[in-house]
PDB file of N, CA, C and O in Angstrom:
ATOM      1  N   VAL A 143       0.855  -1.174   0.000  1.00  0.00           N
ATOM      2  CA  VAL A 143       0.000   0.000   0.000  1.00  0.00           C
ATOM      3  C   VAL A 143       0.900   1.236   0.000  1.00  0.00           C
ATOM      4  O   VAL A 143       1.825   1.330   0.794  1.00  0.00           O
ATOM      5  N   ARG A 144       0.603   2.159  -0.914  1.00  0.00           N
ATOM      6  CA  ARG A 144       1.379   3.394  -1.017  1.00  0.00           C
ATOM      7  C   ARG A 144       0.463   4.605  -0.853  1.00  0.00           C
ATOM      8  O   ARG A 144      -0.658   4.598  -1.365  1.00  0.00           O
ATOM      9  N   PRO A 145       0.951   5.658  -0.176  1.00  0.00           N
ATOM     10  CA  PRO A 145       0.153   6.878  -0.080  1.00  0.00           C
ATOM     11  C   PRO A 145       0.161   7.624  -1.418  1.00  0.00           C
ATOM     12  O   PRO A 145       1.116   7.548  -2.180  1.00  0.00           O
ATOM     13  N   ILE A 146      -0.926   8.325  -1.694  1.00  0.00           N
ATOM     14  CA  ILE A 146      -1.026   9.144  -2.902  1.00  0.00           C
ATOM     15  C   ILE A 146      -0.435  10.516  -2.584  1.00  0.00           C
ATOM     16  O   ILE A 146      -0.831  11.162  -1.622  1.00  0.00           O
ATOM     17  N   VAL A 147       0.515  10.950  -3.407  1.00  0.00           N
ATOM     18  CA  VAL A 147       1.119  12.277  -3.234  1.00  0.00           C
ATOM     19  C   VAL A 147       0.163  13.300  -3.828  1.00  0.00           C
ATOM     20  O   VAL A 147      -0.178  13.224  -5.012  1.00  0.00           O
ATOM     21  N   SER A 148      -0.277  14.265  -3.007  1.00  0.00           N
ATOM     22  CA  SER A 148      -1.294  15.203  -3.458  1.00  0.00           C
ATOM     23  C   SER A 148      -0.829  16.654  -3.488  1.00  0.00           C
ATOM     24  O   SER A 148      -1.094  17.368  -4.453  1.00  0.00           O
ATOM     25  N   LEU A 149      -0.187  17.123  -2.432  1.00  0.00           N
ATOM     26  CA  LEU A 149       0.170  18.534  -2.338  1.00  0.00           C
ATOM     27  C   LEU A 149       1.046  18.981  -3.494  1.00  0.00           C
ATOM     28  O   LEU A 149       2.073  18.372  -3.781  1.00  0.00           O
ATOM     29  N   GLY A 150       0.601  20.037  -4.174  1.00  0.00           N
ATOM     30  CA  GLY A 150       1.355  20.588  -5.294  1.00  0.00           C
ATOM     31  C   GLY A 150       1.133  19.869  -6.606  1.00  0.00           C
ATOM     32  O   GLY A 150       1.616  20.300  -7.643  1.00  0.00           O
ATOM     33  N   ALA A 151       0.394  18.780  -6.582  1.00  0.00           N
ATOM     34  CA  ALA A 151       0.138  18.002  -7.796  1.00  0.00           C
ATOM     35  C   ALA A 151      -1.104  18.552  -8.512  1.00  0.00           C
ATOM     36  O   ALA A 151      -1.988  19.123  -7.879  1.00  0.00           O
ATOM     37  N   PRO A 152      -1.182  18.371  -9.820  1.00  0.00           N
ATOM     38  CA  PRO A 152      -2.406  18.753 -10.531  1.00  0.00           C
ATOM     39  C   PRO A 152      -3.577  17.902 -10.049  1.00  0.00           C
ATOM     40  O   PRO A 152      -3.403  16.734  -9.739  1.00  0.00           O
ATOM     41  N   PHE A 153      -4.761  18.508  -9.977  1.00  0.00           N
ATOM     42  CA  PHE A 153      -5.948  17.785  -9.545  1.00  0.00           C
ATOM     43  C   PHE A 153      -6.271  16.678 -10.537  1.00  0.00           C
ATOM     44  O   PHE A 153      -6.328  16.892 -11.735  1.00  0.00           O
ATOM     45  N   ASP A 154      -6.455  15.469 -10.038  1.00  0.00           N
ATOM     46  CA  ASP A 154      -6.800  14.307 -10.846  1.00  0.00           C
ATOM     47  C   ASP A 154      -8.026  13.658 -10.216  1.00  0.00           C
ATOM     48  O   ASP A 154      -7.936  13.097  -9.124  1.00  0.00           O
ATOM     49  N   PRO A 155      -9.197  13.743 -10.871  1.00  0.00           N
ATOM     50  CA  PRO A 155     -10.419  13.218 -10.260  1.00  0.00           C
ATOM     51  C   PRO A 155     -10.399  11.713 -10.010  1.00  0.00           C
ATOM     52  O   PRO A 155     -11.206  11.209  -9.240  1.00  0.00           O
ATOM     53  N   THR A 156      -9.476  10.985 -10.620  1.00  0.00           N
ATOM     54  CA  THR A 156      -9.383   9.549 -10.360  1.00  0.00           C
ATOM     55  C   THR A 156      -8.596   9.256  -9.081  1.00  0.00           C
ATOM     56  O   THR A 156      -8.698   8.165  -8.538  1.00  0.00           O
ATOM     57  N   ARG A 157      -7.827  10.242  -8.591  1.00  0.00           N
ATOM     58  CA  ARG A 157      -7.008  10.056  -7.392  1.00  0.00           C
ATOM     59  C   ARG A 157      -7.393  10.981  -6.242  1.00  0.00           C
ATOM     60  O   ARG A 157      -7.005  10.741  -5.112  1.00  0.00           O
ATOM     61  N   HIS A 158      -8.115  12.064  -6.568  1.00  0.00           N
ATOM     62  CA  HIS A 158      -8.455  13.074  -5.573  1.00  0.00           C
ATOM     63  C   HIS A 158      -9.959  13.300  -5.509  1.00  0.00           C
ATOM     64  O   HIS A 158     -10.646  13.217  -6.520  1.00  0.00           O
ATOM     65  N   GLN A 159     -10.433  13.624  -4.312  1.00  0.00           N
ATOM     66  CA  GLN A 159     -11.818  14.041  -4.126  1.00  0.00           C
ATOM     67  C   GLN A 159     -11.765  15.487  -3.649  1.00  0.00           C
ATOM     68  O   GLN A 159     -11.310  15.772  -2.541  1.00  0.00           O
ATOM     69  N   ALA A 160     -12.209  16.415  -4.505  1.00  0.00           N
ATOM     70  CA  ALA A 160     -12.186  17.834  -4.155  1.00  0.00           C
ATOM     71  C   ALA A 160     -13.337  18.142  -3.206  1.00  0.00           C
ATOM     72  O   ALA A 160     -14.493  17.904  -3.527  1.00  0.00           O
ATOM     73  N   VAL A 161     -13.011  18.661  -2.022  1.00  0.00           N
ATOM     74  CA  VAL A 161     -14.048  19.035  -1.074  1.00  0.00           C
ATOM     75  C   VAL A 161     -14.311  20.528  -1.108  1.00  0.00           C
ATOM     76  O   VAL A 161     -15.339  20.982  -0.625  1.00  0.00           O
ATOM     77  N   SER A 162     -13.383  21.308  -1.690  1.00  0.00           N
ATOM     78  CA  SER A 162     -13.616  22.729  -1.886  1.00  0.00           C
ATOM     79  C   SER A 162     -12.581  23.302  -2.844  1.00  0.00           C
ATOM     80  O   SER A 162     -11.577  22.654  -3.156  1.00  0.00           O
ATOM     81  N   GLN A 163     -12.877  24.529  -3.305  1.00  0.00           N
ATOM     82  CA  GLN A 163     -11.939  25.288  -4.119  1.00  0.00           C
ATOM     83  C   GLN A 163     -11.621  26.563  -3.365  1.00  0.00           C
ATOM     84  O   GLN A 163     -12.479  27.100  -2.660  1.00  0.00           O
ATOM     85  N   GLN A 164     -10.403  27.046  -3.529  1.00  0.00           N
ATOM     86  CA  GLN A 164      -9.986  28.255  -2.839  1.00  0.00           C
ATOM     87  C   GLN A 164      -9.182  29.110  -3.808  1.00  0.00           C
ATOM     88  O   GLN A 164      -8.277  28.604  -4.480  1.00  0.00           O
ATOM     89  N   ALA A 165      -9.524  30.385  -3.887  1.00  0.00           N
ATOM     90  CA  ALA A 165      -8.774  31.305  -4.742  1.00  0.00           C
ATOM     91  C   ALA A 165      -7.350  31.423  -4.212  1.00  0.00           C
ATOM     92  O   ALA A 165      -7.132  31.540  -3.011  1.00  0.00           O
ATOM     93  N   SER A 166      -6.392  31.356  -5.126  1.00  0.00           N
ATOM     94  CA  SER A 166      -4.993  31.409  -4.721  1.00  0.00           C
ATOM     95  C   SER A 166      -4.181  32.130  -5.775  1.00  0.00           C
ATOM     96  O   SER A 166      -4.315  31.854  -6.973  1.00  0.00           O
ATOM     97  N   ASP A 167      -3.324  33.055  -5.325  1.00  0.00           N
ATOM     98  CA  ASP A 167      -2.425  33.728  -6.249  1.00  0.00           C
ATOM     99  C   ASP A 167      -1.036  33.087  -6.222  1.00  0.00           C
ATOM    100  O   ASP A 167      -0.172  33.427  -7.013  1.00  0.00           O
ATOM    101  N   LYS A 168      -0.829  32.124  -5.335  1.00  0.00           N
ATOM    102  CA  LYS A 168       0.468  31.459  -5.200  1.00  0.00           C
ATOM    103  C   LYS A 168       0.540  30.141  -5.965  1.00  0.00           C
ATOM    104  O   LYS A 168       1.620  29.696  -6.319  1.00  0.00           O
ATOM    105  N   ALA A 169      -0.597  29.514  -6.214  1.00  0.00           N
ATOM    106  CA  ALA A 169      -0.625  28.208  -6.879  1.00  0.00           C
ATOM    107  C   ALA A 169      -1.357  28.329  -8.215  1.00  0.00           C
ATOM    108  O   ALA A 169      -2.250  29.154  -8.367  1.00  0.00           O
ATOM    109  N   ALA A 170      -0.985  27.490  -9.148  1.00  0.00           N
ATOM    110  CA  ALA A 170      -1.651  27.465 -10.453  1.00  0.00           C
ATOM    111  C   ALA A 170      -3.067  26.903 -10.295  1.00  0.00           C
ATOM    112  O   ALA A 170      -3.348  26.136  -9.371  1.00  0.00           O
ATOM    113  N   GLU A 171      -3.932  27.308 -11.205  1.00  0.00           N
ATOM    114  CA  GLU A 171      -5.307  26.832 -11.170  1.00  0.00           C
ATOM    115  C   GLU A 171      -5.340  25.307 -11.302  1.00  0.00           C
ATOM    116  O   GLU A 171      -4.539  24.722 -12.018  1.00  0.00           O
ATOM    117  N   ASN A 172      -6.268  24.662 -10.596  1.00  0.00           N
ATOM    118  CA  ASN A 172      -6.452  23.201 -10.581  1.00  0.00           C
ATOM    119  C   ASN A 172      -5.273  22.447  -9.972  1.00  0.00           C
ATOM    120  O   ASN A 172      -5.012  21.303 -10.331  1.00  0.00           O
ATOM    121  N   THR A 173      -4.571  23.088  -9.050  1.00  0.00           N
ATOM    122  CA  THR A 173      -3.487  22.446  -8.311  1.00  0.00           C
ATOM    123  C   THR A 173      -3.961  22.179  -6.890  1.00  0.00           C
ATOM    124  O   THR A 173      -4.653  22.999  -6.301  1.00  0.00           O
ATOM    125  N   VAL A 174      -3.582  21.053  -6.331  1.00  0.00           N
ATOM    126  CA  VAL A 174      -3.949  20.713  -4.948  1.00  0.00           C
ATOM    127  C   VAL A 174      -3.125  21.578  -3.998  1.00  0.00           C
ATOM    128  O   VAL A 174      -1.894  21.575  -4.059  1.00  0.00           O
ATOM    129  N   ILE A 175      -3.824  22.343  -3.140  1.00  0.00           N
ATOM    130  CA  ILE A 175      -3.113  23.236  -2.221  1.00  0.00           C
ATOM    131  C   ILE A 175      -3.240  22.815  -0.760  1.00  0.00           C
ATOM    132  O   ILE A 175      -2.523  23.322   0.086  1.00  0.00           O
ATOM    133  N   GLU A 176      -4.150  21.898  -0.464  1.00  0.00           N
ATOM    134  CA  GLU A 176      -4.321  21.414   0.911  1.00  0.00           C
ATOM    135  C   GLU A 176      -4.883  20.002   0.871  1.00  0.00           C
ATOM    136  O   GLU A 176      -5.637  19.647  -0.024  1.00  0.00           O
ATOM    137  N   GLU A 177      -4.492  19.201   1.851  1.00  0.00           N
ATOM    138  CA  GLU A 177      -4.957  17.823   1.910  1.00  0.00           C
ATOM    139  C   GLU A 177      -5.628  17.581   3.262  1.00  0.00           C
ATOM    140  O   GLU A 177      -5.014  17.756   4.302  1.00  0.00           O
ATOM    141  N   TYR A 178      -6.915  17.212   3.242  1.00  0.00           N
ATOM    142  CA  TYR A 178      -7.647  16.934   4.473  1.00  0.00           C
ATOM    143  C   TYR A 178      -7.464  15.494   4.926  1.00  0.00           C
ATOM    144  O   TYR A 178      -7.387  15.210   6.101  1.00  0.00           O
ATOM    145  N   GLN A 179      -7.443  14.566   3.963  1.00  0.00           N
ATOM    146  CA  GLN A 179      -7.310  13.148   4.292  1.00  0.00           C
ATOM    147  C   GLN A 179      -6.431  12.494   3.243  1.00  0.00           C
ATOM    148  O   GLN A 179      -6.637  12.668   2.044  1.00  0.00           O
ATOM    149  N   LYS A 180      -5.431  11.774   3.684  1.00  0.00           N
ATOM    150  CA  LYS A 180      -4.495  11.112   2.785  1.00  0.00           C
ATOM    151  C   LYS A 180      -5.181   9.984   2.028  1.00  0.00           C
ATOM    152  O   LYS A 180      -6.030   9.291   2.561  1.00  0.00           O
ATOM    153  N   GLY A 181      -4.819   9.831   0.760  1.00  0.00           N
ATOM    154  CA  GLY A 181      -5.337   8.749  -0.052  1.00  0.00           C
ATOM    155  C   GLY A 181      -4.310   7.637  -0.177  1.00  0.00           C
ATOM    156  O   GLY A 181      -3.114   7.849   0.037  1.00  0.00           O
ATOM    157  N   TYR A 182      -4.773   6.443  -0.550  1.00  0.00           N
ATOM    158  CA  TYR A 182      -3.877   5.289  -0.675  1.00  0.00           C
ATOM    159  C   TYR A 182      -4.194   4.491  -1.922  1.00  0.00           C
ATOM    160  O   TYR A 182      -5.337   4.463  -2.376  1.00  0.00           O
ATOM    161  N   GLN A 183      -3.155   3.849  -2.458  1.00  0.00           N
ATOM    162  CA  GLN A 183      -3.333   2.980  -3.614  1.00  0.00           C
ATOM    163  C   GLN A 183      -2.537   1.702  -3.418  1.00  0.00           C
ATOM    164  O   GLN A 183      -1.533   1.670  -2.712  1.00  0.00           O
ATOM    165  N   LEU A 184      -3.005   0.645  -4.048  1.00  0.00           N
ATOM    166  CA  LEU A 184      -2.331  -0.645  -4.042  1.00  0.00           C
ATOM    167  C   LEU A 184      -2.085  -0.999  -5.497  1.00  0.00           C
ATOM    168  O   LEU A 184      -3.041  -1.212  -6.243  1.00  0.00           O
ATOM    169  N   HIS A 185      -0.837  -1.007  -5.900  1.00  0.00           N
ATOM    170  CA  HIS A 185      -0.441  -1.176  -7.301  1.00  0.00           C
ATOM    171  C   HIS A 185      -1.102  -0.063  -8.107  1.00  0.00           C
ATOM    172  O   HIS A 185      -0.812   1.091  -7.871  1.00  0.00           O
ATOM    173  N   ASP A 186      -1.996  -0.348  -9.032  1.00  0.00           N
ATOM    174  CA  ASP A 186      -2.668   0.691  -9.821  1.00  0.00           C
ATOM    175  C   ASP A 186      -4.087   0.957  -9.331  1.00  0.00           C
ATOM    176  O   ASP A 186      -4.804   1.770  -9.905  1.00  0.00           O
ATOM    177  N   ARG A 187      -4.507   0.302  -8.275  1.00  0.00           N
ATOM    178  CA  ARG A 187      -5.876   0.433  -7.780  1.00  0.00           C
ATOM    179  C   ARG A 187      -5.947   1.443  -6.634  1.00  0.00           C
ATOM    180  O   ARG A 187      -5.169   1.379  -5.686  1.00  0.00           O
ATOM    181  N   ILE A 188      -6.896   2.378  -6.722  1.00  0.00           N
ATOM    182  CA  ILE A 188      -7.091   3.370  -5.667  1.00  0.00           C
ATOM    183  C   ILE A 188      -7.928   2.746  -4.560  1.00  0.00           C
ATOM    184  O   ILE A 188      -9.048   2.300  -4.784  1.00  0.00           O
ATOM    185  N   LEU A 189      -7.361   2.690  -3.358  1.00  0.00           N
ATOM    186  CA  LEU A 189      -8.092   2.158  -2.216  1.00  0.00           C
ATOM    187  C   LEU A 189      -8.959   3.242  -1.582  1.00  0.00           C
ATOM    188  O   LEU A 189     -10.085   2.997  -1.187  1.00  0.00           O
ATOM    189  N   ARG A 190      -8.395   4.453  -1.473  1.00  0.00           N
ATOM    190  CA  ARG A 190      -9.134   5.604  -0.947  1.00  0.00           C
ATOM    191  C   ARG A 190      -8.584   6.851  -1.607  1.00  0.00           C
ATOM    192  O   ARG A 190      -7.378   7.094  -1.581  1.00  0.00           O
ATOM    193  N   ALA A 191      -9.467   7.633  -2.208  1.00  0.00           N
ATOM    194  CA  ALA A 191      -9.047   8.885  -2.840  1.00  0.00           C
ATOM    195  C   ALA A 191      -8.694   9.899  -1.753  1.00  0.00           C
ATOM    196  O   ALA A 191      -9.266   9.896  -0.668  1.00  0.00           O
ATOM    197  N   ALA A 192      -7.744  10.767  -2.053  1.00  0.00           N
ATOM    198  CA  ALA A 192      -7.357  11.816  -1.119  1.00  0.00           C
ATOM    199  C   ALA A 192      -8.401  12.928  -1.135  1.00  0.00           C
ATOM    200  O   ALA A 192      -8.877  13.316  -2.198  1.00  0.00           O
ATOM    201  N   MET A 193      -8.773  13.436   0.041  1.00  0.00           N
ATOM    202  CA  MET A 193      -9.704  14.563   0.135  1.00  0.00           C
ATOM    203  C   MET A 193      -8.884  15.842   0.144  1.00  0.00           C
ATOM    204  O   MET A 193      -8.055  16.047   1.042  1.00  0.00           O
ATOM    205  N   VAL A 194      -9.096  16.694  -0.870  1.00  0.00           N
ATOM    206  CA  VAL A 194      -8.212  17.836  -1.082  1.00  0.00           C
ATOM    207  C   VAL A 194      -8.971  19.133  -1.340  1.00  0.00           C
ATOM    208  O   VAL A 194     -10.153  19.136  -1.665  1.00  0.00           O
ATOM    209  N   VAL A 195      -8.228  20.249  -1.220  1.00  0.00           N
ATOM    210  CA  VAL A 195      -8.690  21.576  -1.612  1.00  0.00           C
ATOM    211  C   VAL A 195      -7.927  21.944  -2.872  1.00  0.00           C
ATOM    212  O   VAL A 195      -6.709  21.774  -2.948  1.00  0.00           O
ATOM    213  N   VAL A 196      -8.651  22.457  -3.871  1.00  0.00           N
ATOM    214  CA  VAL A 196      -8.057  22.759  -5.170  1.00  0.00           C
ATOM    215  C   VAL A 196      -7.988  24.267  -5.368  1.00  0.00           C
ATOM    216  O   VAL A 196      -8.929  24.993  -5.017  1.00  0.00           O
ATOM    217  N   ALA A 197      -6.889  24.749  -5.942  1.00  0.00           N
ATOM    218  CA  ALA A 197      -6.729  26.176  -6.225  1.00  0.00           C
ATOM    219  C   ALA A 197      -7.635  26.584  -7.376  1.00  0.00           C
ATOM    220  O   ALA A 197      -7.763  25.869  -8.367  1.00  0.00           O
ATOM    221  N   ALA A 198      -8.254  27.745  -7.215  1.00  0.00           N
ATOM    222  CA  ALA A 198      -9.108  28.313  -8.265  1.00  0.00           C
ATOM    223  C   ALA A 198      -8.476  29.612  -8.731  1.00  0.00           C
ATOM    224  O   ALA A 198      -7.643  30.206  -8.039  1.00  0.00           O
ATOM    225  N   ALA A 199      -8.882  30.083  -9.902  1.00  0.00           N
ATOM    226  CA  ALA A 199      -8.367  31.343 -10.432  1.00  0.00           C
ATOM    227  C   ALA A 199      -8.856  32.488  -9.559  1.00  0.00           C
ATOM    228  O   ALA A 199      -9.960  32.447  -9.018  1.00  0.00           O
ATOM    229  N   GLN A 200      -8.027  33.507  -9.418  1.00  0.00           N
ATOM    230  CA  GLN A 200      -8.412  34.700  -8.672  1.00  0.00           C
ATOM    231  C   GLN A 200      -9.532  35.417  -9.404  1.00  0.00           C
ATOM    232  O   GLN A 200      -9.516  35.531 -10.615  1.00  0.00           O
ATOM    233  N   ALA A 201     -10.503  35.895  -8.659  1.00  0.00           N
ATOM    234  CA  ALA A 201     -11.595  36.673  -9.255  1.00  0.00           C
ATOM    235  C   ALA A 201     -11.060  38.053  -9.617  1.00  0.00           C
ATOM    236  O   ALA A 201     -10.361  38.690  -8.827  1.00  0.00           O
ATOM    237  N   SER A 202     -11.381  38.508 -10.820  1.00  0.00           N
ATOM    238  CA  SER A 202     -10.918  39.826 -11.235  1.00  0.00           C
ATOM    239  C   SER A 202     -11.854  40.890 -10.688  1.00  0.00           C
ATOM    240  O   SER A 202     -13.040  40.663 -10.491  1.00  0.00           O
ATOM    241  N   ASP A 203     -11.315  42.067 -10.423  1.00  0.00           N
ATOM    242  CA  ASP A 203     -12.095  43.159  -9.853  1.00  0.00           C
ATOM    243  C   ASP A 203     -12.611  44.111 -10.919  1.00  0.00           C
ATOM    244  O   ASP A 203     -12.681  45.314 -10.710  1.00  0.00           O
ATOM    245  N   THR A 204     -12.945  43.625 -12.072  1.00  0.00           N
ATOM    246  CA  THR A 204     -13.460  44.480 -13.141  1.00  0.00           C
ATOM    247  C   THR A 204     -14.972  44.598 -12.989  1.00  0.00           C
ATOM    248  O   THR A 204     -15.676  43.619 -12.870  1.00  0.00           O
ATOM    249  N   THR A 205     -15.438  45.827 -12.973  1.00  0.00           N
ATOM    250  CA  THR A 205     -16.868  46.077 -12.894  1.00  0.00           C
ATOM    251  C   THR A 205     -17.257  47.007 -14.039  1.00  0.00           C
ATOM    252  O   THR A 205     -16.510  47.906 -14.405  1.00  0.00           O
ATOM    253  N   ASP A 206     -18.397  46.764 -14.605  1.00  0.00           N
ATOM    254  CA  ASP A 206     -18.889  47.610 -15.696  1.00  0.00           C
ATOM    255  C   ASP A 206     -19.646  48.784 -15.094  1.00  0.00           C
ATOM    256  O   ASP A 206     -20.615  48.605 -14.383  1.00  0.00           O
ATOM    257  N   GLU A 207     -19.176  49.978 -15.385  1.00  0.00           N
ATOM    258  CA  GLU A 207     -19.841  51.173 -14.862  1.00  0.00           C
ATOM    259  C   GLU A 207     -20.313  52.038 -15.976  1.00  0.00           C
ATOM    260  O   GLU A 207     -19.832  52.154 -16.989  1.00  0.00           O
TER     261      GLU A 207
END
């Protein structure tokens, strides 16, 4: 049994379960920035997906006036 490496990795829905998204200016969009629960795999089979927070694009402050 091996742990799934999540932090800093691109979000992969087959290995990660996104529980929330968070705007981040430090991480690229769709990158795992926090891990709530570690995931595990056995050979190529996922035993438990990692529960993670995924970086989202920063909201722009453009308003039409």
